[in-house]
mmCIF file of C-alpha atoms in Angstrom:
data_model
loop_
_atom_site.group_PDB
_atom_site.id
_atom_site.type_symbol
_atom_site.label_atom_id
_atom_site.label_comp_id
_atom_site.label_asym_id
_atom_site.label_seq_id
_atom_site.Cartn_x
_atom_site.Cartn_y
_atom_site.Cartn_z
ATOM 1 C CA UNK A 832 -82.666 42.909 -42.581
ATOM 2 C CA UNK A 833 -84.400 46.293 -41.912
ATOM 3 C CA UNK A 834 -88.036 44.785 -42.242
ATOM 4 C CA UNK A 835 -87.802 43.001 -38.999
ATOM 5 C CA UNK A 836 -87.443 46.164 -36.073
ATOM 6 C CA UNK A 837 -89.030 44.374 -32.925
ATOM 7 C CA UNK A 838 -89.593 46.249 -29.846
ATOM 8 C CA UNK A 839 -88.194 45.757 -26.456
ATOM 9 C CA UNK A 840 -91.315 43.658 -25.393
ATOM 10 C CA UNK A 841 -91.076 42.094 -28.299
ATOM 11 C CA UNK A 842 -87.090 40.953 -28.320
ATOM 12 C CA UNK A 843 -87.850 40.034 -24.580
ATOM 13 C CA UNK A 844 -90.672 37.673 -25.996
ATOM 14 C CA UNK A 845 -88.830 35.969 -28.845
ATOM 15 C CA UNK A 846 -85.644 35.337 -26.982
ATOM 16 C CA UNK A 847 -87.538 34.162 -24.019
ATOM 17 C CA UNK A 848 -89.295 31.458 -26.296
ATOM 18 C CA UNK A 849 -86.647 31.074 -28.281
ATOM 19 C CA UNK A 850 -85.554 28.616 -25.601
ATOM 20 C CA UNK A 851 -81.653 28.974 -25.131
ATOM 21 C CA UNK A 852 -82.441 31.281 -21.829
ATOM 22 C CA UNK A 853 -84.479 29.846 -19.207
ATOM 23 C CA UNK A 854 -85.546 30.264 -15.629
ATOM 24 C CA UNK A 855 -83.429 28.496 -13.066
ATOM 25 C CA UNK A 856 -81.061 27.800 -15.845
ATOM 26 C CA UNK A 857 -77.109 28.982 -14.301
ATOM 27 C CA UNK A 858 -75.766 31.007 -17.169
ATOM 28 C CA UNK A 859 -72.464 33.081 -18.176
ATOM 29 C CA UNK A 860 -73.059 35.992 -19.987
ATOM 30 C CA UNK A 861 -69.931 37.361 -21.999
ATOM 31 C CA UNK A 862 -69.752 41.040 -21.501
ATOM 32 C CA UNK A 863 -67.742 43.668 -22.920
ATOM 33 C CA UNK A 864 -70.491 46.572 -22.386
ATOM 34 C CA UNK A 865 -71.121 46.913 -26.244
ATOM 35 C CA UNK A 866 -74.491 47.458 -26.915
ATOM 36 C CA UNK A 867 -75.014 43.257 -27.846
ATOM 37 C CA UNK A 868 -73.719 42.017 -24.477
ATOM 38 C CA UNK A 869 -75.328 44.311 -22.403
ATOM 39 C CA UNK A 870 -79.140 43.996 -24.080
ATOM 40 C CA UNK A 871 -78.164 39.914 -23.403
ATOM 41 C CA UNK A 872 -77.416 40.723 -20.081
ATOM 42 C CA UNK A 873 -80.835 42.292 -19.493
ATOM 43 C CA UNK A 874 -82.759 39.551 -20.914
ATOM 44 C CA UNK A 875 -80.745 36.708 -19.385
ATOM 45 C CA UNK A 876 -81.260 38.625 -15.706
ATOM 46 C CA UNK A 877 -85.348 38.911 -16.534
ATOM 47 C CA UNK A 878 -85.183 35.457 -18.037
ATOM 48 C CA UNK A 879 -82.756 33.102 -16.039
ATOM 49 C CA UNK A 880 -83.000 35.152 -13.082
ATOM 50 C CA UNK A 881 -80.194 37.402 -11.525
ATOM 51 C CA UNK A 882 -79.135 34.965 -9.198
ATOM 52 C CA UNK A 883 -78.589 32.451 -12.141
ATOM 53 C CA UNK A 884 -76.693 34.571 -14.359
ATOM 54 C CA UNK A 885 -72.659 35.599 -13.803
ATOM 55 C CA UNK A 886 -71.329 37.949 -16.298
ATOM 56 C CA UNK A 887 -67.908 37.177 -17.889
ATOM 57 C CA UNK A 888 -65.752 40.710 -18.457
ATOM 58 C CA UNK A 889 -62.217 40.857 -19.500
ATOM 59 C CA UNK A 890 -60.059 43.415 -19.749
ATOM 60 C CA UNK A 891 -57.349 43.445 -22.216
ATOM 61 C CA UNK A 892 -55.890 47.056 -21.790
ATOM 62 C CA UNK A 893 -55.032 47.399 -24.903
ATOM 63 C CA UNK A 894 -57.002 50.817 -25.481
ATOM 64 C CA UNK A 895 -57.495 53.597 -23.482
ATOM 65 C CA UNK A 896 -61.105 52.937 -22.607
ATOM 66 C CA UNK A 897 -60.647 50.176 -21.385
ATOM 67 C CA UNK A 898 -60.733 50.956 -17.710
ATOM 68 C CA UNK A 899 -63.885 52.572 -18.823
ATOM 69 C CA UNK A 900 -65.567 49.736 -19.975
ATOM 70 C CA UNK A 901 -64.658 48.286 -16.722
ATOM 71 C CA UNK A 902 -66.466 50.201 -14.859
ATOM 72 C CA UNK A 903 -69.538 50.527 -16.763
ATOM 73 C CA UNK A 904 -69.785 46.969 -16.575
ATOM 74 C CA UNK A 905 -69.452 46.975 -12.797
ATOM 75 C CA UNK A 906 -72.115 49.298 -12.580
ATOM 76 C CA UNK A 907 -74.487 47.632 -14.431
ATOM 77 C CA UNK A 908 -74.119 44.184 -12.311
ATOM 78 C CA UNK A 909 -74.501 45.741 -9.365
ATOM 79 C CA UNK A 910 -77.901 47.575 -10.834
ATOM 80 C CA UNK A 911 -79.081 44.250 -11.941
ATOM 81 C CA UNK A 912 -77.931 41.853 -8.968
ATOM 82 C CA UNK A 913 -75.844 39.950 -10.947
ATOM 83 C CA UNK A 914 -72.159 38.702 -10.260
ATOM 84 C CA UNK A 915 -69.354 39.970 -12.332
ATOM 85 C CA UNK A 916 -66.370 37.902 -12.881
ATOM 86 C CA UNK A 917 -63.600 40.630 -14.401
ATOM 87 C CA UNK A 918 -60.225 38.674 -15.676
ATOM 88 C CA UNK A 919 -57.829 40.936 -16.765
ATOM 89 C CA UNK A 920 -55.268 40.063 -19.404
ATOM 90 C CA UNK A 921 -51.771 40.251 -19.355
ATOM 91 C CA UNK A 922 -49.507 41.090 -22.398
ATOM 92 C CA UNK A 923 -50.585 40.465 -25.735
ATOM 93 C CA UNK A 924 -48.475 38.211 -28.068
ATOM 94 C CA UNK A 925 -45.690 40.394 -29.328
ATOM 95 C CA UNK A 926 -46.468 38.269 -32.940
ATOM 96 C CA UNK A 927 -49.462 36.727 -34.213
ATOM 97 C CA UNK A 928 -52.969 37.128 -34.526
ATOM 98 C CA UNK A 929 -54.305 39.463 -31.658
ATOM 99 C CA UNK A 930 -57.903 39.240 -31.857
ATOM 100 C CA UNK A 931 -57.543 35.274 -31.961
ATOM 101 C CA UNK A 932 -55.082 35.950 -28.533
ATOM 102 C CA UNK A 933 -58.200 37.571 -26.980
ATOM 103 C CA UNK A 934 -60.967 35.329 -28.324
ATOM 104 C CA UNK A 935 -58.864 32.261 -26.787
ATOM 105 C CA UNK A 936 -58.364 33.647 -23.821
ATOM 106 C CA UNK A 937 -62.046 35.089 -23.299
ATOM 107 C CA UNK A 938 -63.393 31.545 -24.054
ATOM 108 C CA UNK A 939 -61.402 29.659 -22.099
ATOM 109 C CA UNK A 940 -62.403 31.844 -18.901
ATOM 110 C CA UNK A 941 -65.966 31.511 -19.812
ATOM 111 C CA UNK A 942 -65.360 27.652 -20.120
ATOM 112 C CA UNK A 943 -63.664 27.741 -16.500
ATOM 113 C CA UNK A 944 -66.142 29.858 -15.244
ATOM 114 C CA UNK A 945 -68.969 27.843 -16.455
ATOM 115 C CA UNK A 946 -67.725 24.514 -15.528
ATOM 116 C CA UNK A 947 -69.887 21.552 -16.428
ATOM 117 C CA UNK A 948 -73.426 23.312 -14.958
ATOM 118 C CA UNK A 949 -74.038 26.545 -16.992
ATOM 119 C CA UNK A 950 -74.228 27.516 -20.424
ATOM 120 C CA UNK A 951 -71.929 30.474 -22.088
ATOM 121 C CA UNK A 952 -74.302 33.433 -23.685
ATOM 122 C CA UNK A 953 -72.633 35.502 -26.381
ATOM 123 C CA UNK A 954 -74.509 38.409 -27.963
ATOM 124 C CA UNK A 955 -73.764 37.686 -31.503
ATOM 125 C CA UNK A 956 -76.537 39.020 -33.624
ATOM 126 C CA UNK A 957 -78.053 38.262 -37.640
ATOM 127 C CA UNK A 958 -75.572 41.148 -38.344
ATOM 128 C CA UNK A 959 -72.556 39.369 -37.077
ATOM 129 C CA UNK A 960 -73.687 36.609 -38.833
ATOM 130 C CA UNK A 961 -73.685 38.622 -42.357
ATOM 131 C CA UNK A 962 -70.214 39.543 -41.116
ATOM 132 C CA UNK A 963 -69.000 36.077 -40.404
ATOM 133 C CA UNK A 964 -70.424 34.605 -43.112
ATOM 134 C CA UNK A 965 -68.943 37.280 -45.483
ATOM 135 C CA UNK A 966 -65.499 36.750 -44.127
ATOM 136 C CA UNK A 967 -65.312 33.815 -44.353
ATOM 137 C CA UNK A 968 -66.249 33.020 -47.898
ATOM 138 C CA UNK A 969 -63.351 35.285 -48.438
ATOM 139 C CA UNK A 970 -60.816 34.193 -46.278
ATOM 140 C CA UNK A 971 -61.731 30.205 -46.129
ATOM 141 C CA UNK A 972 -64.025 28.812 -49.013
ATOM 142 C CA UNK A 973 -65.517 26.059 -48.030
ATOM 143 C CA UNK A 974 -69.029 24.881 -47.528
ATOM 144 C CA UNK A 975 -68.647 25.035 -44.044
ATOM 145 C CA UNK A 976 -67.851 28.641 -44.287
ATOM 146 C CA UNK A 977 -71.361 29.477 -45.673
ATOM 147 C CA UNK A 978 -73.074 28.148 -42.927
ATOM 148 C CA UNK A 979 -72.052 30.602 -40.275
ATOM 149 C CA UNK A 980 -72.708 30.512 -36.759
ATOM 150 C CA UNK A 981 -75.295 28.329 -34.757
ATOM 151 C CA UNK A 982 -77.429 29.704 -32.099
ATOM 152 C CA UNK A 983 -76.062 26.328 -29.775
ATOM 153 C CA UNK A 984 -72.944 24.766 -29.893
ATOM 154 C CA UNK A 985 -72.403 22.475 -26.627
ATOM 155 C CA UNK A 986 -72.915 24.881 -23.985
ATOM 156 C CA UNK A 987 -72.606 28.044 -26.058
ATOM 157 C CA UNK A 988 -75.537 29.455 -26.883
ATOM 158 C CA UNK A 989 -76.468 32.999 -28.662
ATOM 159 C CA UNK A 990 -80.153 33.864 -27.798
ATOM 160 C CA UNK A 991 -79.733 37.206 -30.031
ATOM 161 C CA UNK A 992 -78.911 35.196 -33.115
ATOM 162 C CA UNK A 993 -82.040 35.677 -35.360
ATOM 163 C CA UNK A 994 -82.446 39.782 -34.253
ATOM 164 C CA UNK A 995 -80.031 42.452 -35.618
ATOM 165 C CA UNK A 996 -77.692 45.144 -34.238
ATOM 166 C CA UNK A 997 -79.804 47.621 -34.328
ATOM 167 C CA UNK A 998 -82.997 45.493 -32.665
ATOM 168 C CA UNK A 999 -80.243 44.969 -29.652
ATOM 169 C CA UNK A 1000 -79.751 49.087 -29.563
ATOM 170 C CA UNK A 1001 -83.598 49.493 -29.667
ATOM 171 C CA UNK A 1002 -83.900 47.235 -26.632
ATOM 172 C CA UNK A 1003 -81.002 49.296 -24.696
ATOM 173 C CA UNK A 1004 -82.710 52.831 -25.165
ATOM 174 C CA UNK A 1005 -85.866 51.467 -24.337
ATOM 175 C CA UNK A 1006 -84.522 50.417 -21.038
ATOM 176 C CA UNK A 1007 -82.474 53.174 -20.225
ATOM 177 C CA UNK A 1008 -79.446 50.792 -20.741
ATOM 178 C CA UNK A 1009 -76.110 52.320 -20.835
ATOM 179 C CA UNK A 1010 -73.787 51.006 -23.195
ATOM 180 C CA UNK A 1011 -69.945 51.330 -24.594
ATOM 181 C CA UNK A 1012 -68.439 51.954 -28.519
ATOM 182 C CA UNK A 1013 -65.416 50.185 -29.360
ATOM 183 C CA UNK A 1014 -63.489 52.362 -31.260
ATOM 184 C CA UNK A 1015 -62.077 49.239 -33.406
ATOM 185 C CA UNK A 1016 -65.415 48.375 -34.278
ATOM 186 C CA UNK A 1017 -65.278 51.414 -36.687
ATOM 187 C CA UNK A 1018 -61.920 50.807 -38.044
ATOM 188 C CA UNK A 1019 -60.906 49.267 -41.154
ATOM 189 C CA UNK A 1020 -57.435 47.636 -39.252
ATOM 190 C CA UNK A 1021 -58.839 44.615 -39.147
ATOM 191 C CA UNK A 1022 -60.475 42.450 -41.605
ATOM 192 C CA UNK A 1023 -64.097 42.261 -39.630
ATOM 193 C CA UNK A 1024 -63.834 46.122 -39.576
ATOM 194 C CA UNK A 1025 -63.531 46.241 -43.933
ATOM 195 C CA UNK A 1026 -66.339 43.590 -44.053
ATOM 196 C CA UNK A 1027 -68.761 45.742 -41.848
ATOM 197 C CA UNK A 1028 -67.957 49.093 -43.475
ATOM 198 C CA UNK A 1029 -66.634 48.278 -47.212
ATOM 199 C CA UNK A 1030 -68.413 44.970 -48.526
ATOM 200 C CA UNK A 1031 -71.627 45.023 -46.432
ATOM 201 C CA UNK A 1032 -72.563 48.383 -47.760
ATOM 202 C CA UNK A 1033 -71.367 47.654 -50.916
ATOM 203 C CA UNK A 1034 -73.737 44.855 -51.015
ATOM 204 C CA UNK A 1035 -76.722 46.629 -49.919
ATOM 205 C CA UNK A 1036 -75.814 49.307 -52.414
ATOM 206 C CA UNK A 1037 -76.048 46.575 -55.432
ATOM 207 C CA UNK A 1038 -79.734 44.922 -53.585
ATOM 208 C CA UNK A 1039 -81.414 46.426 -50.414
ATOM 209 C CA UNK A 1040 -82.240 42.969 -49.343
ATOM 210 C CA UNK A 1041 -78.463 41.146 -49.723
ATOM 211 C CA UNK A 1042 -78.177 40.835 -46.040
ATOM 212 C CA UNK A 1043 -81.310 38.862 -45.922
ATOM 213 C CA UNK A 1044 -80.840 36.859 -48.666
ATOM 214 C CA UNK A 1045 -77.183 35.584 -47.496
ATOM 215 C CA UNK A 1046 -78.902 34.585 -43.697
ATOM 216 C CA UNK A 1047 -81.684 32.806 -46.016
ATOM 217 C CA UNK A 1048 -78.794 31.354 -48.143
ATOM 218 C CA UNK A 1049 -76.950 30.346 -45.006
ATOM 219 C CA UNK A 1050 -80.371 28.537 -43.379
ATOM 220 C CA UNK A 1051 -80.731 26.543 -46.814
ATOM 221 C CA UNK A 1052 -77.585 25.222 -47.017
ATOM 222 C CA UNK A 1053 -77.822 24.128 -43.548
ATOM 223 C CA UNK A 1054 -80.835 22.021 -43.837
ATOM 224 C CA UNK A 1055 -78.912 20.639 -46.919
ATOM 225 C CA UNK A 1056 -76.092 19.743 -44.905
ATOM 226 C CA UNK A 1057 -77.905 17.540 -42.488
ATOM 227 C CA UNK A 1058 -78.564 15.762 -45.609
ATOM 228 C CA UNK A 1059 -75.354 15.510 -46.895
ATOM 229 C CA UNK A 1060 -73.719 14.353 -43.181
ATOM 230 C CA UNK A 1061 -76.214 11.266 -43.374
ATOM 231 C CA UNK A 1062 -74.543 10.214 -46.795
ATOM 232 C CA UNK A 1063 -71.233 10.410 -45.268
ATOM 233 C CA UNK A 1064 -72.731 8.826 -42.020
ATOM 234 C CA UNK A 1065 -73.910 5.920 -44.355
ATOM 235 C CA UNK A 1066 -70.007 5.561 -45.877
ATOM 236 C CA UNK A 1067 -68.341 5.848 -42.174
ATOM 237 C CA UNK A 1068 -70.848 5.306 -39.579
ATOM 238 C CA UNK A 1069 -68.460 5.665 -36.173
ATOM 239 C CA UNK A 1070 -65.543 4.246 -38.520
ATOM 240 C CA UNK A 1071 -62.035 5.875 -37.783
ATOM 241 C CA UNK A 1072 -60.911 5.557 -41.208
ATOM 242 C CA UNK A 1073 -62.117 4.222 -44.660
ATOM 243 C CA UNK A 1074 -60.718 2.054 -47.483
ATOM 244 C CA UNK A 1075 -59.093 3.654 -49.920
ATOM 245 C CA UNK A 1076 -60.916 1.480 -52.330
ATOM 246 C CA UNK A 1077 -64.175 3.183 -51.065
ATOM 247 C CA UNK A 1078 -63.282 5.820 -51.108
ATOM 248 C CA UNK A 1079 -61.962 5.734 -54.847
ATOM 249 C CA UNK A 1080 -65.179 4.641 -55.645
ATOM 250 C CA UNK A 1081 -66.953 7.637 -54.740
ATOM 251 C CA UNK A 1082 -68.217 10.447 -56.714
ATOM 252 C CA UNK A 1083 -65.758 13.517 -55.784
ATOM 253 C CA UNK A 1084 -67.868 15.513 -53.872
ATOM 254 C CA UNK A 1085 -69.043 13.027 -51.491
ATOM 255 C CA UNK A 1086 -65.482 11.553 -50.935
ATOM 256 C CA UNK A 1087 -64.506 14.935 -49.988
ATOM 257 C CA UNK A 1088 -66.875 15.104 -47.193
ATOM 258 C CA UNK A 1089 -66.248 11.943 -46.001
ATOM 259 C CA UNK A 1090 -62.330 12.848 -46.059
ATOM 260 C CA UNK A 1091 -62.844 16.242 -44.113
ATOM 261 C CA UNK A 1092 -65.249 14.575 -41.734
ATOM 262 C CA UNK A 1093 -62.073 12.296 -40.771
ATOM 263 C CA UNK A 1094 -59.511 14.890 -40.357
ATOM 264 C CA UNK A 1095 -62.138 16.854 -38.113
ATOM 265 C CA UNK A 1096 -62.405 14.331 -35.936
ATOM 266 C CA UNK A 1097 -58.517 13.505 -35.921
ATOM 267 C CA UNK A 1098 -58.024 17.213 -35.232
ATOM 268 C CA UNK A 1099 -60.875 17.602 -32.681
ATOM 269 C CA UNK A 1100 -61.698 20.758 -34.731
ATOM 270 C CA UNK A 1101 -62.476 21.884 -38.185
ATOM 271 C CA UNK A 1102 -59.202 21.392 -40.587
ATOM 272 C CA UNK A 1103 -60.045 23.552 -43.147
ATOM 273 C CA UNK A 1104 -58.180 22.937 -46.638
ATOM 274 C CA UNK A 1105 -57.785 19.231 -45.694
ATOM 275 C CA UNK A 1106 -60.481 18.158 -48.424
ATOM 276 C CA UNK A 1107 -58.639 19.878 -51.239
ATOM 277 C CA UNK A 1108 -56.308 17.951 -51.043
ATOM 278 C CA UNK A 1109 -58.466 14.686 -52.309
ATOM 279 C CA UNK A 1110 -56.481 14.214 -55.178
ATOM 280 C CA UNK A 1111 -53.133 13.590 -53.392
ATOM 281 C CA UNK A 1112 -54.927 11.597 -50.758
ATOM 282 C CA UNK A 1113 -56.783 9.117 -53.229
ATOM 283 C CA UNK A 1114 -53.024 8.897 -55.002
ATOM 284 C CA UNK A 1115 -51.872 7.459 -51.154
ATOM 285 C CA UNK A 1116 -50.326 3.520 -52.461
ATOM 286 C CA UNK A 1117 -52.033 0.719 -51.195
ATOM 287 C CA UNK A 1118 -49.196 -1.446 -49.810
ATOM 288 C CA UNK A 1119 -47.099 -1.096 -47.085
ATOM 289 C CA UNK A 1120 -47.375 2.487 -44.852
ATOM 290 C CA UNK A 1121 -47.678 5.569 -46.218
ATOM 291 C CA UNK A 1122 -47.839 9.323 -44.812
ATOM 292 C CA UNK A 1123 -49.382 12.415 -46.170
ATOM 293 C CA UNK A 1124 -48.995 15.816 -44.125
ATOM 294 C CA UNK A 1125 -52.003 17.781 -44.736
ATOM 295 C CA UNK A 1126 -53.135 21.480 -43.873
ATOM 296 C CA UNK A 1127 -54.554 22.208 -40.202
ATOM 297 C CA UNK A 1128 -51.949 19.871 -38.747
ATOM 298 C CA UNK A 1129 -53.925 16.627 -39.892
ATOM 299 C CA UNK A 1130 -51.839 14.239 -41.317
ATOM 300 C CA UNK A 1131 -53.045 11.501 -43.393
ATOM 301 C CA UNK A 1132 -52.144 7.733 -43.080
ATOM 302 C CA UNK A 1133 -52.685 5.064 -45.340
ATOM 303 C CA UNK A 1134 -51.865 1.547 -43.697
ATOM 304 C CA UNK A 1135 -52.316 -1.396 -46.587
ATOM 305 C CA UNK A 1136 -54.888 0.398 -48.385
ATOM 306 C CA UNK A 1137 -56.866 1.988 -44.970
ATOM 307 C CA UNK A 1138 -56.878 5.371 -44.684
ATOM 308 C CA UNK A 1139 -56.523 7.398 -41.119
ATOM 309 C CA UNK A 1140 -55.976 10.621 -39.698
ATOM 310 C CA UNK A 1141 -53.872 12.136 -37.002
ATOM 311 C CA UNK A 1142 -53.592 14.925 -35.321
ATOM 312 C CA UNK A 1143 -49.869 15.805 -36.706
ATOM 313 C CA UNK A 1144 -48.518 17.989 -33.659
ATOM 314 C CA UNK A 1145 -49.314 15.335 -31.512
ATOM 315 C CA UNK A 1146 -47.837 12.986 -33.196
ATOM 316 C CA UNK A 1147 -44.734 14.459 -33.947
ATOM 317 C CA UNK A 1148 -44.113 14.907 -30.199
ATOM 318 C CA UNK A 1149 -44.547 11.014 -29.634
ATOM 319 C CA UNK A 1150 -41.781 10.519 -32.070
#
């Protein structure tokens, strides 16, 4: 990704006609004073206007800088005329997944903040997208898991999508823009942390050019998937379920789709694992009721030979 280094102007111009940021448009920009979210910050104040953008900052306290970043962040609203929203966070979880803790609760302020009016910046970058893409192939294989991030989803949006890390810290010294260093982002305690300084390396080591090729990768198989959601389209249309005779008559692949695409709508959310589980589900009887608890929480149903999905939690607690 090193052949593309553009300039301050030059990241102002492509983001601006990029689209996602416009004038007059009310945006939330998520920021935690790392080098992405404050080079957003700057463009969405030159682009929206300041008195369009709010910045989102939480404060988790779970490191000693924290306070720090705080302030920083603060300071550089205040510079830039644009309203800071700080949440801070109360205890963590004393089990489970931390990071997911924070990323819930970080969204769901930006969702209340934004209401039904503004969109929700994030300053993912190509590199996270490497990074996301990489971890995932490794952690959930699935096709969805190649595709990575999109640079809109609803009313997320990540103008700094196509432009890398280091474009983001360009832009920042350029503009005399202060910025903070997350410690965690340079250790290897979580599984992001190995990805960015075990396999990505290791993967430039083997071809300078592997981080390109896996965002080209990623862009292929996207355009392929629009292909492959109007097959399923063409077996479901806005169908809730299909017959199991159908779907029998399928070739594999494309049954699988058109199974996952039901338990993602059952779920309201991707079920990952669901589809490999096409075997059992195709084995379902055709007379009478029968159930089938699947992975994600998605339970399968097949009612005299029709196949549905549920959402199992919510079920359960109806019964």
């Amino acid at each position: 990704m090193s052949e593309s280094r553009p300039g301050p102007a030059d990241l102002f111009e492509d983001v601006r006609a990029g689209g996602l940021l416009a004038g007059g448009q009310p945006v939330i920009v998520m920021l935690s004073g790392g080098r992405d979210s404050v080079c957003l910050l700057d463009l969405a104040a030159r682009i929206a206007g300041p008195e369009c953008v709010r910045a989102l900052h939480v404060n988790y306290g779970l490191r000693e800088g924290a306070d720090q970043d705080e302030a920083l962040c603060r300071e550089m609203c205040e510079e830039m005329g644009v309203a800071l929203e700080v949440v801070r966070a109360g205890a963590p979880p004393e089990v489970g997944n931390i990071q997911a803790w924070a990323r819930e609760l970080r969204y769901s302020a930006a969702r209340d903040l934004a209401g039904a009016t503004a969109d929700i910046a994030t300053g993912h970058t190509a590199t996270d997208q490497v990074e996301t893409i990489l971890y995932r192939l490794a952690a959930a294989p699935s096709r969805r898991a190649l595709l990575g991030m999109v640079d809109r989803s609803g009313p997320l949006i990540r103008p700094l999508l196509p432009h890398t890390r280091e474009a983001t810290a360009a832009h920042c010294r350029a503009r005399s823009l202060a910025w903070r260093e997350d410690p965690s982002n340079d250790s290897d305690r979580y599984a992001r942390g190995r990805v960015r300084h075990d396999l990505v390396p290791a993967l430039r080591r083997i071809h300078p050019a592997a981080e390109a090729n896996v965002l080209a990768l990623a862009e292929i198989l996207r355009g392929e998937g629009e292909v492959l959601d109007e097959l399923v389209d063409g077996v479901l249309g806005e169908a809730d379920g299909v017959a199991l005779e159908v779907l029998r008559g399928l070739p594999a692949p494309l049954a699988r789709l058109v199974v996952q695409r039901l338990a993602d709508r059952a779920s309201g959310r991707p079920a990952p694992g669901v589809s490999r589980r096409l075997a059992d589900i195709l084995g379902l009887r055709d007379t009478g009721i029968a159930h089938l608890d699947l992975p994600s929480g998605v339970r399968a149903t097949a009612d005299r030979g029709r196949l549905t999905f549920s959402a199992r939690a919510r079920l359960d607690s109806a019964e």
